[in-house]
Short mmCIF file of C-alpha atoms in Angstrom, two decimals:
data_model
loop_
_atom_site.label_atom_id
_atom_site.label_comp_id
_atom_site.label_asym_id
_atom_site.label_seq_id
_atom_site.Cartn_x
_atom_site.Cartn_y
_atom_site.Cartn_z
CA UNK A 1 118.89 101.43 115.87
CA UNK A 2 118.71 104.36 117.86
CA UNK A 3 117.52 107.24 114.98
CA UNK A 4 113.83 107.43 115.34
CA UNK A 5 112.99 107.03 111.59
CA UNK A 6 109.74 109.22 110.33
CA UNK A 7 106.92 107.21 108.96
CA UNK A 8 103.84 109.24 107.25
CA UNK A 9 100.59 106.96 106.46
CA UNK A 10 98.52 109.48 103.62
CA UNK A 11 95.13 108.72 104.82
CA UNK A 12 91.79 108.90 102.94
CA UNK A 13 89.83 108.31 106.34
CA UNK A 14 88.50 104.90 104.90
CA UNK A 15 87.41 102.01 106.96
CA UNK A 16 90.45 100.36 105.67
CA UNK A 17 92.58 102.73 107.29
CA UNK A 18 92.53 101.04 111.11
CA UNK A 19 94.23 98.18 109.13
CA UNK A 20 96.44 100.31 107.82
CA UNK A 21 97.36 102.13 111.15
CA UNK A 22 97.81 98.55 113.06
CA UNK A 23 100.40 97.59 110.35
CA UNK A 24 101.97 100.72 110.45
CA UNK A 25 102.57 100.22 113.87
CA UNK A 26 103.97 96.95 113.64
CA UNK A 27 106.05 98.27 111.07
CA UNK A 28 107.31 101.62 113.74
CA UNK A 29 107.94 98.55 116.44
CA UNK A 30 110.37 96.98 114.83
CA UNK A 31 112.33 99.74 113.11
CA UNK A 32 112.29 102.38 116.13
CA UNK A 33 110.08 104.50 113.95
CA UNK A 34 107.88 107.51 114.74
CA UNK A 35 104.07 107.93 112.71
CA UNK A 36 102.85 110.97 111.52
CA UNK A 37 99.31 110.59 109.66
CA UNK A 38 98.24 113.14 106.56
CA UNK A 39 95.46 113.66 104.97
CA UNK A 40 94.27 115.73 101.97
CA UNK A 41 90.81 116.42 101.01
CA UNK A 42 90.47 117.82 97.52
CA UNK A 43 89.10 121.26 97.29
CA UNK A 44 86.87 120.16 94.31
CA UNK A 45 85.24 117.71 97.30
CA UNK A 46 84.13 120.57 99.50
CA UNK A 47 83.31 123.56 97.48
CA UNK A 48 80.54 123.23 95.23
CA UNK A 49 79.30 126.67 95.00
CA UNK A 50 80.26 129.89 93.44
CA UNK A 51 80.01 132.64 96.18
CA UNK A 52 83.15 133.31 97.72
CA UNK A 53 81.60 133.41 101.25
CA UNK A 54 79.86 130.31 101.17
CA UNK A 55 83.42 128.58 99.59
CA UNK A 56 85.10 129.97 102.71
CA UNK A 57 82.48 128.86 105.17
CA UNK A 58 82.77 125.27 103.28
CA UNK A 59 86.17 125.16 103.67
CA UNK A 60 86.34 125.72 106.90
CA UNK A 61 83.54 123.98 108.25
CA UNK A 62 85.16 120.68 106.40
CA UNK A 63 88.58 121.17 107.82
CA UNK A 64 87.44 121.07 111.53
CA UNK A 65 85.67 118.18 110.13
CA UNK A 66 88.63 116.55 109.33
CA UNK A 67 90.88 117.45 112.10
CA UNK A 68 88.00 116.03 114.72
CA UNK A 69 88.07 112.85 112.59
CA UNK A 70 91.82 112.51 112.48
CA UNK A 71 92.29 113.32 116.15
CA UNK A 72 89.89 110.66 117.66
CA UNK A 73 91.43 108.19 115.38
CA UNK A 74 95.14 109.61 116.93
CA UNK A 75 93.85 109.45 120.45
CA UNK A 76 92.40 105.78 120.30
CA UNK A 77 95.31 104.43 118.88
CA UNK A 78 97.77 106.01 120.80
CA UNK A 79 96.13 104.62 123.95
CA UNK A 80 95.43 101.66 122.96
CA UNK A 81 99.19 100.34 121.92
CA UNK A 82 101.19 102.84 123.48
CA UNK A 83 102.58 104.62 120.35
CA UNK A 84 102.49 107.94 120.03
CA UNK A 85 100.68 109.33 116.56
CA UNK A 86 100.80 113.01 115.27
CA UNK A 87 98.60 114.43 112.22
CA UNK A 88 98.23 117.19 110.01
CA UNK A 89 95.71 117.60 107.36
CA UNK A 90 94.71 120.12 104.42
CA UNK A 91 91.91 121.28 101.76
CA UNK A 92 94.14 121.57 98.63
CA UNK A 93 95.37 119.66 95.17
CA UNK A 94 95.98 116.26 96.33
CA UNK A 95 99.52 115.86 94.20
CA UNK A 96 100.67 119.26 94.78
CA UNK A 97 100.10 118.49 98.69
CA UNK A 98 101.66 115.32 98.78
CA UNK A 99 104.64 116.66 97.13
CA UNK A 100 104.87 119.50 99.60
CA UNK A 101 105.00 117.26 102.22
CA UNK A 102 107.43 114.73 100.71
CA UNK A 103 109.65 117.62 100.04
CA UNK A 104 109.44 119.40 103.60
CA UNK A 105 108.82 116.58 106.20
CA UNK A 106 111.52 114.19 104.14
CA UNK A 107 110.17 110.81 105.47
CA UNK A 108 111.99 107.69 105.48
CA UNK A 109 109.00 105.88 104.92
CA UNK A 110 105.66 106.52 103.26
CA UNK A 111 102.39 104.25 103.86
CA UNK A 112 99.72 104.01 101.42
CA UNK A 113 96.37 101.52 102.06
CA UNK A 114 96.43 99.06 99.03
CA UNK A 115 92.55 98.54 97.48
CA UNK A 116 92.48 95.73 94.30
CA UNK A 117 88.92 97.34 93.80
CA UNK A 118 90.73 101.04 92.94
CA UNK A 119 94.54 99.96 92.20
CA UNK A 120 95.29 103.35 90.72
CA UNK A 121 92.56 105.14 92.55
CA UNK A 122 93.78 104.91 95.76
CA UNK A 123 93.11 108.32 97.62
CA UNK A 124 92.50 109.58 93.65
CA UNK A 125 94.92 110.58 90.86
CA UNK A 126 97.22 107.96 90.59
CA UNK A 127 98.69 108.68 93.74
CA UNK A 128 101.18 104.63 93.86
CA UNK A 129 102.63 106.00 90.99
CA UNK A 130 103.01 109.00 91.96
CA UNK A 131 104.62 108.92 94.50
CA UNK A 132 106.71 106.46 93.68
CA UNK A 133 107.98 108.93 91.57
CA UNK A 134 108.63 111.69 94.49
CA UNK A 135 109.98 109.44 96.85
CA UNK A 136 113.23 107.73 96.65
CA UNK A 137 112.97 105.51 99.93
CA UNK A 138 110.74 102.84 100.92
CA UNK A 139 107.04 102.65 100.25
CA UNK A 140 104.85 100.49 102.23
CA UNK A 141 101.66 99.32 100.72
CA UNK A 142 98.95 98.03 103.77
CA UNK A 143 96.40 95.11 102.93
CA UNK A 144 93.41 95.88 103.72
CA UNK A 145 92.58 92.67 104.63
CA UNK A 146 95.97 91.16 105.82
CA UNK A 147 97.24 92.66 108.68
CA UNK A 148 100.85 92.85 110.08
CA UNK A 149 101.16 91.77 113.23
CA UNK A 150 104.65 91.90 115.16
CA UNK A 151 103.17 89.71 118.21
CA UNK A 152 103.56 87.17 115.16
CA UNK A 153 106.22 85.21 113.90
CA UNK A 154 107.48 87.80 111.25
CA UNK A 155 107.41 85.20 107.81
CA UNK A 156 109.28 88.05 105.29
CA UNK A 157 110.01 87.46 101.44
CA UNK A 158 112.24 89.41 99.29
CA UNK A 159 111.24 90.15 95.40
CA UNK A 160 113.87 90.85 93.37
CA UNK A 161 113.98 90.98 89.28
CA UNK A 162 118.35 91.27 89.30
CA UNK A 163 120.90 88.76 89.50
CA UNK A 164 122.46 89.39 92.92
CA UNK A 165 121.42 88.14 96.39
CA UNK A 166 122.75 90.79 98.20
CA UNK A 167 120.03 92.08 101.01
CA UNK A 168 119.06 95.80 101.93
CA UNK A 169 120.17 96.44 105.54
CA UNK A 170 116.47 97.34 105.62
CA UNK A 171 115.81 93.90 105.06
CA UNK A 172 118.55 92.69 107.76
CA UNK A 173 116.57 94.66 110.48
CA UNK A 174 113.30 93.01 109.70
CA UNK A 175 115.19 89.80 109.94
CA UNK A 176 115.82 90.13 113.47
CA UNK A 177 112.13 89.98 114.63
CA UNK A 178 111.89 86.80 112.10
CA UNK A 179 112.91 83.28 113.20
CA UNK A 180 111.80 81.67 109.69
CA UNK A 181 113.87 81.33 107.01
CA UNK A 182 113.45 84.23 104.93
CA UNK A 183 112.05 83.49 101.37
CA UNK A 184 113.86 84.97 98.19
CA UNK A 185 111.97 85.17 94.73
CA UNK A 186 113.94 85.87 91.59
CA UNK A 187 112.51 86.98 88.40
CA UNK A 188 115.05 86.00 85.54
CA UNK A 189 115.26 84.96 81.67
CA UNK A 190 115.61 81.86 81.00
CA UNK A 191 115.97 80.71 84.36
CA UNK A 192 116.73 77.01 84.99
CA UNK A 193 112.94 75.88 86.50
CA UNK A 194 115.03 72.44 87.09
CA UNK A 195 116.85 74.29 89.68
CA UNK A 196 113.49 75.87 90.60
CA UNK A 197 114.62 76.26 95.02
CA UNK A 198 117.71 76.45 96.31
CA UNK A 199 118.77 76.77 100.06
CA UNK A 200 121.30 78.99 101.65
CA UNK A 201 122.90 78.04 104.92
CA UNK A 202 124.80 80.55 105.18
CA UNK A 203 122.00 83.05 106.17
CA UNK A 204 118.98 80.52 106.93
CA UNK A 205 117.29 81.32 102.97
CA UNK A 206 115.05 79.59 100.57
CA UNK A 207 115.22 80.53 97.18
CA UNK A 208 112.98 80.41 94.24
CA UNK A 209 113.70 81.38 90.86
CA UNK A 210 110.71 81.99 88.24
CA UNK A 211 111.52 82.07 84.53
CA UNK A 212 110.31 85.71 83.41
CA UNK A 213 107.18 85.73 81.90
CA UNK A 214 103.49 87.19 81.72
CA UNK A 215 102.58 84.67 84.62
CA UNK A 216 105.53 85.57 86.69
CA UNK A 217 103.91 87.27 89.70
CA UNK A 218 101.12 85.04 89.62
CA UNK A 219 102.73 82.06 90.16
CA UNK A 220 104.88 84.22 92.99
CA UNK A 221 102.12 85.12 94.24
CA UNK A 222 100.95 81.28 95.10
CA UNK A 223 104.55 80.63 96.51
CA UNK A 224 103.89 83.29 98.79
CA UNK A 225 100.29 82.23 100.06
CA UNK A 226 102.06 78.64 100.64
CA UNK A 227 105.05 79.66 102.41
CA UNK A 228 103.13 81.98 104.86
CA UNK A 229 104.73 84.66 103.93
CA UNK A 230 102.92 88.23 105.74
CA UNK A 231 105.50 90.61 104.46
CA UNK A 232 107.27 90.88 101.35
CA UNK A 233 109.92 93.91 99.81
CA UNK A 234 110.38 94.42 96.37
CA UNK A 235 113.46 95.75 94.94
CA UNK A 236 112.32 98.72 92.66
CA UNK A 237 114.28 98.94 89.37
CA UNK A 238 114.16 101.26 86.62
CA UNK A 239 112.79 100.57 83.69
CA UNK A 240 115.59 100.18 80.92
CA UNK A 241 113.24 99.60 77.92
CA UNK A 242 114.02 95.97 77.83
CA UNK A 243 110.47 94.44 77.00
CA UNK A 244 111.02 90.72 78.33
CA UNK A 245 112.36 92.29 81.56
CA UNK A 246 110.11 94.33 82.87
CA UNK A 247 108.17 92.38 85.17
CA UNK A 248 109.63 94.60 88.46
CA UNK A 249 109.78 97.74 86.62
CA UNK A 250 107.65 100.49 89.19
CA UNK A 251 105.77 102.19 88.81
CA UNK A 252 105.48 100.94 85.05
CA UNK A 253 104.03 97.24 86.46
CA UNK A 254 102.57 98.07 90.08
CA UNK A 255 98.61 97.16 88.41
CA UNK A 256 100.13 93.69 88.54
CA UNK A 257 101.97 93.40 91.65
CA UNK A 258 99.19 94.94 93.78
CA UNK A 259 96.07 92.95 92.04
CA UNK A 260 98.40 89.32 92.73
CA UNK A 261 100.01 89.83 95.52
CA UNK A 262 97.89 89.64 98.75
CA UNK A 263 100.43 90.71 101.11
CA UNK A 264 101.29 93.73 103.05
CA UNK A 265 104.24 94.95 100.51
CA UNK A 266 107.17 97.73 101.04
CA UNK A 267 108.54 98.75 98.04
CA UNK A 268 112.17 99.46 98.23
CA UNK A 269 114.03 102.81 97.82
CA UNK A 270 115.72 103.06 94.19
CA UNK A 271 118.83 103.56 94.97
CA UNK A 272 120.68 101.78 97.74
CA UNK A 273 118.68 102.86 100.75
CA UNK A 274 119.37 101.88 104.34
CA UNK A 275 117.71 102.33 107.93
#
């Protein structure tokens, strides 16, 4: 892989979001990728008064705020695992700004801090949904609590609501810093629980198949905590308006993926993405 492939983490300048840099990071390692960090404060945040002057001295006050913020964060990091880090950051709209961005700076991958506490609050407005909306490609959702770490054993799982097995090249590059089996769940009606795990030689894979249902990603989710599993993609799928399907339908079901699954997530491009 010789592209370097641009990652942007949207920051809210949480405590959360050192956990969220050190995944990144393991994430950039083992994809040759490069991290940019943006963040957006909303102007409704900083000025609260009506004079003109005192909105422009507010403004600007909070943006060298911000940058100072941003850049210590940049520096220690950088230093401290040898990756370089860039950032940008604005007063604005939070959506319109985040669509700006996705539109200009085109990034292969976006990074968003997962928080059960605020699942569609996370930096405000909706923004999982969002921008699942703006961005074709890969999403990767941090745990706040679970970090990825490539100096581990890489333990991935695939999600996947469709019929075929096939595997996103994306998926095939993880695999190389993984010497574990990698874990495949299926979602499908009136699956065959008899025939509940299946293994593949062919490509060193365990496979479980849940019937669909409103437990589905629960019980998933205790298959994963078993098995060990610290990273797991889900293959995004449209919804098609079929009612007893829709249990990977994005951004439609993301409430219940993100509240069940304690995991470090990426969510997969829509259509058939590579890296």
């Amino acid at each position: 892989m010789s592209k370097k492939y641009k990652i942007v983490v949207f920051s809210d300048l949480k405590k959360s979001l050192g956990n969220t840099l050190k995944s990144t990071l393991s994430l950039a390692k083992m994809l040759n990728g490069e991290i940019a960090i943006f963040h957006v404060k909303k102007a409704t945040e900083v000025v609260t008064e009506d004079s003109h002057l005192s909105a422009i001295r507010s403004l600007n006050s909070e943006y060298r705020d911000m940058d100072n913020d941003i850049n210590s964060i940049v520096t220690t990091y950088s230093k401290d695992f040898g990756v370089p880090l860039t950032y940008s950051c604005t007063i604005g709209n939070l959506k319109n700004e985040i669509a700006n961005y996705i539109e200009k700076e085109k990034p292969d991958f976006i990074v968003l801090g997962k928080r059960k506490s605020k699942v569609f609050n996370i930096l405000g407005d909706n923004l999982i949904p969002f921008v699942l909306k703006k961005h074709n490609g890969p999403v990767f959702l941090s745990d706040e609590n679970q970090v990825l770490n490539i100096d581990k054993d890489l333990s991935l799982g695939v999600l996947s609501g469709d019929e075929e097995t096939s595997i996103a090249s994306l998926t095939e590059n993880l695999l190389l810093h993984s010497q574990k089996p990698l874990k495949s769940f299926r979602i499908l009606k009136n699956a065959d629980t008899s025939d509940k795990t299946k293994v593949s030689k062919e490509r060193k894979e365990i496979e479980f198949v849940f019937d669909s249902n409103d437990n589905s990603i629960k019980n998933i989710s205790n298959y994963v905590a078993i098995n060990n599993i610290n990273l797991l993609c889900i293959n995004r799928s449209q919804n098609k308006g079929d009612s007893k399907n829709k249990s990977l339908s994005m951004p439609t079901n993301i409430n219940d993926i993100i509240n069940n699954l304690n995991v470090p997530l990426i969510l997969m491009g829509q259509t058939n993405y590579t890296l």
